[in-house]
Coordinates of C-alpha atoms in Angstrom, one line a residue:
X25 CA -29.2 19.6 67.4
X26 CA -27.5 16.3 68.1
X27 CA -29.7 13.5 66.9
X28 CA -29.6 10.1 68.7
X29 CA -31.6 6.9 68.3
X30 CA -34.5 6.9 70.8
X31 CA -35.6 3.9 73.0
X32 CA -39.3 3.8 72.1
X33 CA -40.2 1.2 74.8
X34 CA -38.6 3.1 77.7
X35 CA -40.0 6.3 76.3
X36 CA -43.5 4.8 76.2
X37 CA -43.3 3.3 79.7
X38 CA -41.9 6.5 81.1
X39 CA -44.6 8.4 79.4
X40 CA -47.3 6.1 80.8
X41 CA -45.9 6.3 84.3
X42 CA -45.5 10.1 84.1
X43 CA -49.0 10.5 82.8
X44 CA -50.5 8.3 85.6
X45 CA -48.5 10.0 88.3
X46 CA -49.2 13.3 86.8
X47 CA -52.9 12.7 86.9
X48 CA -52.7 11.7 90.5
X49 CA -50.5 14.6 91.5
X50 CA -52.5 17.1 89.6
X51 CA -55.5 16.0 91.6
X52 CA -53.6 16.8 94.9
X53 CA -51.4 19.6 93.7
X54 CA -52.5 21.2 90.5
X55 CA -49.7 23.8 90.6
X56 CA -46.9 21.8 92.2
X57 CA -43.6 20.2 90.9
X58 CA -45.2 17.1 89.4
X59 CA -47.2 19.3 87.1
X60 CA -44.0 21.0 86.0
X61 CA -42.2 17.6 85.4
X62 CA -45.1 16.3 83.3
X63 CA -45.0 19.4 81.3
X64 CA -41.2 18.8 80.6
X65 CA -41.8 15.3 79.7
X66 CA -44.5 16.2 77.2
X67 CA -42.1 18.8 75.6
X68 CA -39.4 16.1 75.3
X69 CA -41.8 13.8 73.7
X70 CA -42.6 16.4 71.1
X71 CA -38.9 16.8 70.4
X72 CA -38.5 13.1 69.8
X73 CA -41.5 13.1 67.6
X74 CA -40.0 15.9 65.5
X75 CA -36.7 14.0 65.1
X76 CA -38.5 10.8 64.2
X77 CA -40.4 12.6 61.5
X78 CA -37.2 13.9 60.1
X79 CA -35.6 10.5 60.1
X80 CA -38.6 9.0 58.5
X81 CA -38.5 11.6 55.7
X82 CA -34.8 10.9 55.1
X83 CA -35.5 7.1 55.1
X84 CA -38.2 7.6 52.5
X85 CA -35.9 9.7 50.3
X86 CA -33.1 7.0 50.6
X87 CA -35.6 4.3 49.6
X88 CA -36.7 6.3 46.6
X89 CA -33.0 6.8 45.6
X90 CA -32.3 3.1 46.1
X91 CA -35.4 2.3 44.0
X92 CA -34.1 4.6 41.2
X93 CA -30.7 3.0 41.3
X94 CA -32.1 -0.4 41.2
X95 CA -34.3 0.5 38.2
X96 CA -31.3 2.0 36.3
X97 CA -29.4 -1.2 37.1
X98 CA -32.3 -3.3 35.9
X99 CA -32.6 -1.4 32.7
X100 CA -28.8 -1.5 32.1
X101 CA -28.7 -5.2 32.9
X102 CA -31.5 -6.0 30.6
X103 CA -30.4 -3.8 27.7
X104 CA -26.8 -4.9 27.6
X105 CA -26.0 -6.0 24.0
X106 CA -23.9 -8.9 25.4
X107 CA -24.9 -11.8 27.5
X108 CA -24.9 -11.0 31.3
X109 CA -25.7 -13.2 34.2
X110 CA -25.8 -12.9 38.0
X111 CA -24.5 -16.0 39.9
X112 CA -24.1 -16.9 43.5
X113 CA -20.9 -18.0 45.2
X114 CA -21.4 -21.6 44.1
X115 CA -21.9 -20.6 40.5
X116 CA -25.7 -21.1 40.3
X117 CA -27.5 -18.7 38.0
X118 CA -29.6 -16.2 39.8
X119 CA -30.5 -13.8 37.0
X120 CA -30.0 -13.4 33.3
X121 CA -30.7 -10.7 30.7
X122 CA -32.5 -11.1 27.4
X123 CA -29.2 -11.2 25.3
X124 CA -28.1 -14.2 27.3
X125 CA -31.2 -16.1 26.3
X126 CA -30.9 -15.1 22.7
X127 CA -27.2 -15.7 22.2
X128 CA -26.6 -18.7 24.4
X129 CA -29.6 -20.5 23.0
X130 CA -30.9 -21.6 26.4
X131 CA -34.5 -21.2 27.6
X132 CA -35.2 -18.8 30.4
X133 CA -36.4 -21.5 32.8
X134 CA -33.4 -23.8 32.1
X135 CA -31.0 -21.0 32.4
X136 CA -32.2 -19.9 35.8
X137 CA -32.2 -23.4 37.1
X138 CA -28.7 -24.3 36.0
X139 CA -25.1 -23.5 36.8
X140 CA -22.7 -21.3 35.1
X141 CA -20.3 -24.2 34.7
X142 CA -22.6 -26.2 32.5
X143 CA -22.4 -23.6 29.7
X144 CA -18.7 -24.4 28.9
X145 CA -16.7 -27.3 27.7
X146 CA -14.5 -29.3 30.1
X147 CA -11.2 -27.3 29.7
X148 CA -13.0 -24.0 30.1
X149 CA -15.0 -25.4 33.0
X150 CA -11.8 -26.4 34.8
X151 CA -10.4 -22.9 34.5
X152 CA -13.6 -21.4 35.8
X153 CA -13.6 -23.8 38.9
X154 CA -10.1 -22.8 39.7
X155 CA -11.1 -19.1 39.7
X156 CA -14.3 -19.6 41.7
X157 CA -12.4 -21.5 44.4
X158 CA -10.3 -18.4 45.2
X159 CA -11.6 -15.4 47.0
X160 CA -12.8 -12.9 44.4
X161 CA -12.0 -9.5 45.9
X162 CA -13.3 -6.3 44.6
X163 CA -12.2 -5.8 41.0
X164 CA -12.7 -7.3 37.6
X165 CA -11.5 -10.8 36.9
X166 CA -11.1 -12.1 33.4
X167 CA -10.9 -15.6 31.7
X168 CA -10.0 -15.5 28.0
X169 CA -11.2 -17.7 25.2
X170 CA -13.8 -19.8 27.1
X171 CA -15.5 -22.2 24.7
X172 CA -19.2 -23.0 24.9
X173 CA -20.1 -26.6 25.3
X174 CA -22.7 -26.4 22.6
X175 CA -20.3 -25.0 20.0
X176 CA -19.6 -28.3 18.4
X177 CA -16.9 -28.2 15.7
X178 CA -17.3 -24.5 15.3
X179 CA -16.9 -23.6 18.9
X180 CA -17.8 -20.1 20.0
X181 CA -15.2 -18.4 22.2
X182 CA -16.0 -15.9 24.8
X183 CA -14.0 -13.8 27.2
X184 CA -15.5 -14.1 30.7
X185 CA -15.6 -11.0 32.9
X186 CA -16.5 -11.5 36.6
X187 CA -17.3 -8.6 39.0
X188 CA -18.2 -9.1 42.7
X189 CA -21.5 -7.3 43.4
X190 CA -21.2 -7.2 47.3
X191 CA -18.6 -7.3 50.0
X192 CA -20.5 -9.7 52.4
X193 CA -19.5 -13.1 53.5
X194 CA -18.1 -15.4 50.9
X195 CA -21.2 -17.7 50.9
X196 CA -23.6 -14.8 50.4
X197 CA -21.8 -12.8 47.7
X198 CA -23.1 -12.6 44.1
X199 CA -21.1 -12.1 40.9
X200 CA -21.9 -10.3 37.7
X201 CA -20.7 -12.4 34.8
X202 CA -20.4 -10.8 31.3
X203 CA -19.6 -12.8 28.2
X204 CA -17.8 -11.0 25.3
X205 CA -17.9 -12.9 22.0
X206 CA -14.4 -13.2 20.5
X207 CA -15.4 -15.4 17.6
X208 CA -15.2 -12.6 15.0
X209 CA -11.8 -11.5 16.4
X210 CA -10.6 -15.1 16.3
X211 CA -11.8 -15.6 12.8
X212 CA -10.2 -12.3 11.8
X213 CA -6.9 -13.6 13.3
X214 CA -7.2 -16.8 11.4
X215 CA -8.0 -14.9 8.2
X216 CA -5.0 -12.6 8.7
X217 CA -2.8 -15.7 9.1
X218 CA -4.2 -17.2 5.9
X219 CA -3.7 -13.9 4.1
X220 CA -0.1 -13.7 5.3
X221 CA 0.5 -17.2 4.0
X222 CA -1.2 -16.3 0.7
X223 CA 0.9 -13.2 0.5
X224 CA 4.1 -15.2 1.0
X225 CA 2.9 -17.7 -1.6
X226 CA 2.2 -14.9 -4.0
X227 CA 5.6 -13.4 -3.4
X228 CA 7.3 -16.7 -4.0
X229 CA 5.2 -17.2 -7.1
X230 CA 6.1 -13.7 -8.2
X231 CA 9.7 -14.3 -7.7
X232 CA 9.5 -17.6 -9.6
X233 CA 7.6 -15.7 -12.4
X234 CA 10.4 -13.1 -12.5
X235 CA 13.0 -15.8 -12.7
X236 CA 11.1 -17.6 -15.4
X237 CA 10.6 -14.4 -17.4
X238 CA 14.3 -13.5 -17.1
X239 CA 15.4 -17.0 -18.2
X240 CA 12.8 -17.3 -21.0
X241 CA 13.6 -13.7 -22.1
X242 CA 17.2 -14.6 -22.6
X243 CA 16.3 -17.8 -24.3
X244 CA 13.9 -16.0 -26.6
X245 CA 16.3 -13.1 -27.3
X246 CA 18.9 -15.4 -28.8
X247 CA 16.7 -16.7 -31.7
X248 CA 15.2 -13.3 -32.1
X249 CA 18.6 -11.6 -32.4
X250 CA 19.5 -14.3 -35.0
X251 CA 16.4 -13.6 -37.0
X252 CA 16.9 -9.8 -36.8
X253 CA 20.6 -10.1 -37.5
X254 CA 20.4 -12.5 -40.5
X255 CA 17.4 -10.7 -42.0
X256 CA 19.3 -7.4 -41.7
X257 CA 22.3 -9.0 -43.4
X258 CA 20.2 -10.3 -46.2
X259 CA 18.3 -7.0 -46.7
X260 CA 21.6 -5.0 -46.7
X261 CA 23.5 -7.5 -48.8
X262 CA 23.9 -7.7 -52.5
X263 CA 22.3 -11.1 -52.9
X264 CA 19.8 -11.1 -55.8
X265 CA 16.2 -11.5 -54.6
X266 CA 12.8 -11.2 -56.3
X267 CA 10.5 -8.4 -55.0
X268 CA 8.3 -11.1 -53.3
X269 CA 11.3 -12.5 -51.5
X270 CA 12.4 -9.1 -50.3
X271 CA 8.9 -8.3 -49.2
X272 CA 8.7 -11.6 -47.3
X273 CA 12.1 -11.0 -45.7
X274 CA 11.2 -7.5 -44.7
X275 CA 8.0 -8.8 -43.0
X276 CA 10.1 -11.4 -41.2
X277 CA 12.5 -8.7 -40.0
X278 CA 9.7 -6.4 -38.9
X279 CA 7.9 -9.2 -37.1
X280 CA 11.0 -10.3 -35.3
X281 CA 11.8 -6.7 -34.3
X282 CA 8.3 -6.2 -33.0
X283 CA 8.5 -9.4 -31.0
X284 CA 11.9 -8.5 -29.6
X285 CA 10.5 -5.1 -28.5
X286 CA 7.6 -6.8 -26.8
X287 CA 9.9 -9.3 -25.0
X288 CA 12.0 -6.4 -23.8
X289 CA 8.9 -4.5 -22.5
X290 CA 7.6 -7.6 -20.7
X291 CA 11.0 -8.1 -19.0
X292 CA 11.2 -4.4 -18.0
X293 CA 7.6 -4.5 -16.7
X294 CA 8.4 -7.6 -14.7
X295 CA 11.4 -5.8 -13.2
X296 CA 9.4 -2.7 -12.4
X297 CA 6.6 -4.7 -10.8
X298 CA 9.0 -6.6 -8.6
X299 CA 11.1 -3.6 -7.7
X300 CA 14.2 -5.0 -9.2
X301 CA 14.7 -2.2 -11.7
X302 CA 17.8 -0.2 -11.0
X303 CA 18.4 3.3 -12.3
X304 CA 21.8 4.6 -13.4
X305 CA 21.9 8.4 -13.2
X306 CA 24.6 10.1 -15.3
X307 CA 25.1 13.3 -17.2
X308 CA 22.9 13.4 -20.4
X309 CA 22.4 15.9 -23.2
X310 CA 18.8 16.7 -23.7
X311 CA 19.3 18.0 -27.2
X312 CA 21.1 14.8 -28.2
X313 CA 18.2 12.8 -26.6
X314 CA 15.7 14.8 -28.7
X315 CA 17.8 14.5 -31.8
X316 CA 18.0 10.8 -31.4
X317 CA 14.3 10.5 -31.0
X318 CA 13.7 12.6 -34.1
X319 CA 16.1 10.5 -36.1
X320 CA 14.4 7.3 -35.0
X321 CA 10.8 8.3 -35.6
X322 CA 11.2 11.0 -38.2
X323 CA 10.9 8.5 -41.1
X324 CA 7.7 7.0 -39.7
X325 CA 6.2 10.5 -39.3
X326 CA 7.3 11.6 -42.8
X327 CA 5.9 8.4 -44.3
X328 CA 2.4 9.4 -42.9
X329 CA 2.8 13.0 -43.9
X330 CA 3.1 14.3 -40.3
X331 CA 5.1 17.3 -39.2
X332 CA 7.4 16.0 -36.5
X333 CA 9.5 18.4 -34.3
X334 CA 11.1 18.8 -30.9
X335 CA 11.7 21.9 -28.7
X336 CA 13.6 22.5 -25.5
X337 CA 12.7 25.7 -23.6
X338 CA 15.7 28.0 -22.9
X339 CA 15.2 27.9 -19.1
X340 CA 15.9 24.1 -19.1
X341 CA 19.6 23.4 -19.0
X342 CA 20.9 21.3 -21.9
X343 CA 22.9 19.0 -19.7
X344 CA 21.3 17.4 -16.7
X345 CA 21.9 14.1 -14.8
X346 CA 19.4 11.3 -15.0
X347 CA 19.0 7.8 -16.5
X348 CA 19.2 8.3 -20.2
X349 CA 18.2 4.8 -21.1
X350 CA 14.9 4.9 -19.1
X351 CA 14.1 8.5 -20.3
X352 CA 14.6 7.4 -23.9
X353 CA 12.5 4.3 -23.3
X354 CA 9.5 6.4 -22.0
X355 CA 9.9 8.9 -24.8
X356 CA 10.0 6.1 -27.4
X357 CA 6.7 4.7 -26.1
X358 CA 4.9 8.0 -26.0
X359 CA 6.2 9.2 -29.4
X360 CA 5.5 5.9 -31.0
X361 CA 1.9 6.0 -29.8
X362 CA 1.5 9.6 -30.9
X363 CA 2.6 8.8 -34.4
X364 CA 0.6 5.6 -34.6
X365 CA -2.7 7.2 -33.6
X366 CA -2.2 10.4 -35.7
X367 CA -3.3 10.3 -39.3
X368 CA -2.8 13.9 -40.2
X369 CA -1.4 17.0 -38.6
X370 CA 1.7 17.1 -36.4
X371 CA 3.5 15.5 -33.5
X372 CA 5.7 17.7 -31.3
X373 CA 8.0 16.9 -28.3
X374 CA 8.4 19.8 -25.9
X375 CA 10.8 19.9 -22.9
X376 CA 10.0 22.6 -20.3
X377 CA 10.6 23.4 -16.7
X378 CA 7.8 22.0 -14.6
X379 CA 5.8 23.7 -11.9
X380 CA 5.7 21.9 -8.5
X381 CA 4.3 18.3 -8.7
X382 CA 0.7 18.3 -9.7
X383 CA -0.3 15.7 -7.1
X384 CA 1.2 17.4 -4.0
X385 CA 1.4 21.0 -4.9
X386 CA 4.7 21.3 -3.0
X387 CA 8.0 22.3 -4.6
X388 CA 11.0 20.0 -4.6
X389 CA 13.1 20.2 -1.5
X390 CA 16.4 19.4 -3.3
X391 CA 18.0 22.6 -4.5
X392 CA 20.3 20.5 -6.7
X393 CA 17.4 19.2 -8.8
X394 CA 14.9 20.6 -11.1
X395 CA 11.7 19.1 -12.4
X396 CA 11.5 18.7 -16.1
X397 CA 8.4 18.0 -18.1
X398 CA 8.4 16.1 -21.3
X399 CA 5.2 16.7 -23.3
X400 CA 4.2 14.9 -26.5
X401 CA 1.4 16.7 -28.3
X402 CA -0.4 15.3 -31.3
X403 CA -3.4 16.1 -33.5
X404 CA -4.7 12.5 -33.5
X405 CA -8.1 11.0 -32.7
X406 CA -8.1 11.9 -29.0
X407 CA -9.6 10.1 -26.1
X408 CA -12.7 10.3 -23.9
X409 CA -12.4 10.9 -20.1
X410 CA -13.4 7.2 -19.6
X411 CA -10.6 6.0 -21.9
X412 CA -8.1 8.2 -20.1
X413 CA -8.9 6.7 -16.7
X414 CA -7.8 3.2 -17.7
X415 CA -5.1 4.2 -20.1
X416 CA -2.1 3.3 -17.8
X417 CA -3.5 -0.1 -16.8
X418 CA -1.4 -3.1 -18.0
X419 CA -2.6 -4.7 -21.2
X420 CA -5.3 -2.0 -21.5
X421 CA -5.7 0.4 -24.4
X422 CA -7.9 3.4 -24.8
X423 CA -9.7 1.6 -27.5
X424 CA -9.3 -2.1 -27.2
X425 CA -10.0 -2.5 -30.9
X426 CA -7.0 -0.3 -31.6
X427 CA -4.6 -3.3 -31.4
X428 CA -6.0 -4.5 -34.6
X429 CA -5.4 -1.3 -36.5
X430 CA -2.2 -0.1 -34.8
X431 CA -0.8 -3.1 -33.1
X432 CA 0.6 -3.3 -29.6
X433 CA -0.3 -5.2 -26.4
X434 CA -1.3 -2.3 -24.3
X435 CA 1.9 -2.6 -22.1
X436 CA 3.9 0.4 -23.2
X437 CA 2.0 3.1 -21.2
X438 CA 1.9 0.9 -18.1
X439 CA 5.6 0.3 -18.4
X440 CA 6.2 4.1 -18.9
X441 CA 4.2 4.9 -15.8
X442 CA 6.3 2.4 -13.8
X443 CA 9.5 3.8 -15.1
X444 CA 8.5 7.4 -14.4
X445 CA 7.3 6.6 -10.9
X446 CA 10.6 4.7 -10.3
X447 CA 12.5 7.9 -11.3
X448 CA 10.4 9.9 -8.8
X449 CA 8.1 11.6 -11.3
X450 CA 4.6 11.3 -12.5
X451 CA 2.8 10.8 -15.8
X452 CA -0.5 11.8 -17.2
X453 CA -2.6 12.7 -20.3
X454 CA -4.8 15.5 -21.4
X455 CA -7.1 14.7 -24.3
X456 CA -10.3 15.5 -26.0
X457 CA -12.0 13.2 -28.4
X458 CA -11.4 14.3 -32.0
X459 CA -9.0 17.1 -30.9
X460 CA -5.7 15.3 -30.2
X461 CA -3.9 14.4 -27.0
X462 CA -1.1 15.7 -24.8
X463 CA 0.9 13.0 -23.0
X464 CA 3.3 14.3 -20.4
X465 CA 5.6 13.1 -17.7
X466 CA 7.7 15.0 -15.2
X467 CA 10.9 13.7 -13.6
X468 CA 13.5 15.3 -11.2
X469 CA 16.9 15.8 -12.9
X470 CA 20.0 16.8 -11.1
X471 CA 21.9 19.9 -12.1
X472 CA 25.4 19.0 -13.5
X473 CA 28.6 20.7 -12.5
X474 CA 31.0 21.8 -15.2
X475 CA 33.5 19.0 -14.5
X476 CA 30.8 16.4 -14.8
X477 CA 30.0 17.4 -18.4
X478 CA 33.4 15.9 -19.4
X479 CA 31.9 12.4 -18.7
X480 CA 28.8 13.1 -20.8
X481 CA 27.4 9.9 -22.3
X482 CA 26.8 9.9 -26.1
X483 CA 23.2 9.1 -26.9
X484 CA 23.2 6.1 -29.2
X485 CA 21.5 6.6 -32.5
X486 CA 19.4 4.1 -34.3
X487 CA 20.0 5.6 -37.8
X488 CA 23.1 4.6 -39.6
X489 CA 25.7 7.2 -39.8
X490 CA 27.4 7.8 -43.2
X491 CA 30.2 5.5 -43.8
X492 CA 33.6 7.0 -43.0
X493 CA 36.3 6.9 -45.7
X494 CA 39.1 4.4 -45.3
X495 CA 41.9 5.6 -43.0
X496 CA 45.3 5.1 -44.4
X497 CA 48.4 4.4 -42.4
X498 CA 49.6 7.9 -42.8
X499 CA 46.5 9.4 -41.4
X500 CA 46.5 10.2 -37.6
X501 CA 44.0 8.2 -35.5
X502 CA 41.2 10.4 -34.1
X503 CA 41.0 8.9 -30.5
X504 CA 38.1 11.1 -29.4
X505 CA 36.0 9.9 -32.3
X506 CA 37.0 6.3 -31.7
X507 CA 36.1 6.7 -28.1
X508 CA 32.6 7.9 -28.8
X509 CA 32.0 5.2 -31.4
X510 CA 33.2 2.5 -29.0
X511 CA 30.8 3.8 -26.3
X512 CA 27.9 3.7 -28.8
X513 CA 28.9 0.2 -29.9
X514 CA 28.8 -0.9 -26.2
X515 CA 25.2 0.3 -26.0
X516 CA 24.2 -1.4 -29.2
X517 CA 25.8 -4.7 -28.3
X518 CA 24.3 -4.6 -24.8
X519 CA 20.8 -4.0 -26.3
X520 CA 21.3 -6.6 -29.1
X521 CA 21.0 -4.0 -31.9
X522 CA 21.5 -5.4 -35.4
X523 CA 22.9 -2.0 -36.4
X524 CA 26.1 -2.8 -34.4
X525 CA 27.4 -4.5 -37.6
X526 CA 27.3 -1.2 -39.6
X527 CA 29.0 0.7 -36.8
X528 CA 31.6 -2.0 -36.5
X529 CA 32.6 -1.5 -40.2
X530 CA 33.0 2.2 -39.5
X531 CA 35.3 1.5 -36.5
X532 CA 37.3 -1.0 -38.7
X533 CA 37.9 1.8 -41.2
X534 CA 38.8 4.2 -38.4
X535 CA 41.5 1.9 -36.9
X536 CA 42.8 0.7 -40.2
X537 CA 46.6 1.0 -40.3
X538 CA 46.9 1.9 -36.6
X539 CA 48.1 0.0 -33.6
X540 CA 44.5 -0.7 -32.7
X541 CA 43.7 -2.6 -35.9
X542 CA 44.9 -5.9 -34.5
X543 CA 43.2 -5.4 -31.2
X544 CA 39.8 -4.7 -32.8
X545 CA 40.0 -7.5 -35.4
X546 CA 38.6 -10.2 -33.0
X547 CA 35.8 -7.9 -32.0
X548 CA 34.8 -7.3 -35.6
X549 CA 34.9 -11.0 -36.3
X550 CA 32.6 -11.7 -33.3
X551 CA 30.1 -9.0 -34.5
X552 CA 30.2 -10.4 -38.0
X553 CA 29.1 -13.8 -36.7
X554 CA 26.5 -12.1 -34.4
X555 CA 28.2 -13.2 -31.2
X556 CA 27.4 -10.0 -29.4
X557 CA 28.3 -11.4 -26.0
X558 CA 31.9 -12.1 -26.9
X559 CA 32.1 -8.8 -28.9
X560 CA 30.8 -6.8 -25.8
X561 CA 33.5 -8.4 -23.6
X562 CA 36.1 -7.5 -26.1
X563 CA 35.0 -3.9 -26.5
X564 CA 34.9 -3.3 -22.8
X565 CA 38.3 -4.9 -22.4
X566 CA 39.7 -2.6 -25.1
X567 CA 38.2 0.5 -23.4
X568 CA 39.7 -0.6 -20.1
X569 CA 43.1 -1.2 -21.7
X570 CA 43.3 2.4 -22.9
X571 CA 41.7 3.8 -19.7
X572 CA 38.7 5.1 -21.5
X573 CA 35.4 5.7 -19.7
X574 CA 32.7 3.1 -20.3
X575 CA 30.0 5.7 -19.6

């Protein structure tokens, strides 16, 4: 059925006329045509009545839906967690929500009698005027960083979002205005800028600290080397001294050596912390590395009555490629700690093939490398779990009172951790109080080809080798032995080792009567007067002259 809008006035007039005429006609002709027409009219009225009832029902449902929508809008508008206002085309406030009253600090009456423009300072108000003068079509319009007039010195910034609520004439439209507080974001931006400036200042200070430590380290090393060198000469010389004098001199030598070791640790730690530490991988002999460690720390262990040993598993190749100096440095720290904190029992170094990294559980992806674990086990006092957690923190010891009984600044383990991580490995400890400790570190070492083993670097030894007998002019010069001793001498001179003087005497005997005697004489003289820098330049020049490898 096609529905159309009825004309109720015409319908009523027509009905009245039809009824009047019908009554008159019915009186004259009860069964005639007029009676039939009146019957049709009454039927048509009934149809219109039914249509009106349907339209009325639809109108009631539409009004109910509209009321529901308005209620949802009202609840949404009132419960918005941000300030929201409804303004007319001229910017006067029509309606506000509770958050606008609470956050903008304006009373309900004053807010609904005022204008949107009065909320902001002059620059923001000007921007808002410019936007309101244009035709705001359907869609969202945004003004960023609008400052409230009441903000004072600490102005509160808002982003203003405007949304047209109707499509009627321009002077009748209303706008929904939502204010989004950007103060926290702005403060965070300012804080990030301050943090960036602080970071740059810290980096500059760290660089200045590194330069200062490097300069001061070299300045301190010179008198320390003089103390160590001259005390070594006096202790090894034949000058007559009383027992008290020798004891005092030995204490001076030991204190200078300890201070020199601490200076070296501080400089190395500074390099590790700043990322300036460079590794020098080269072929190294693990057995020679272990032998050198045993020679260096064996007397200390023997003096305390400790059994000191080392063991390399057969599945670990003897020759691998890594940084021998840094490996030796980590081993020295761990072994020295193990002996220092062990009063009875044993200390053992074990080298074994490591399982995949403990932290990741994934095997190494480089087929040319293997992971090697160095473990130092002792039967010392052990550590609690709490002590183990802070063990690798700089200037921190498991027992802070240990520095009084055993010495040390608590820097060795932290430096060892930095060196191991720089080599791509990891370090840890397993310990139980009263049952000893097991310090370990794993590092990736590269497999060495057969041709690379010819360039194997000799591991320098800290224990004096037996003096070689004088070489006469008729004896042939052993160039291989001389090459190895010169390489070891380079290492000692570069690390300011006082034992370089003894090794220099051996080389003097070795080159005596040969063509190299005159070449080596200036080097020996420089070492004798403890000018290690000049001696190092001379030895390197001698090696280059004869095309010998410096490694």
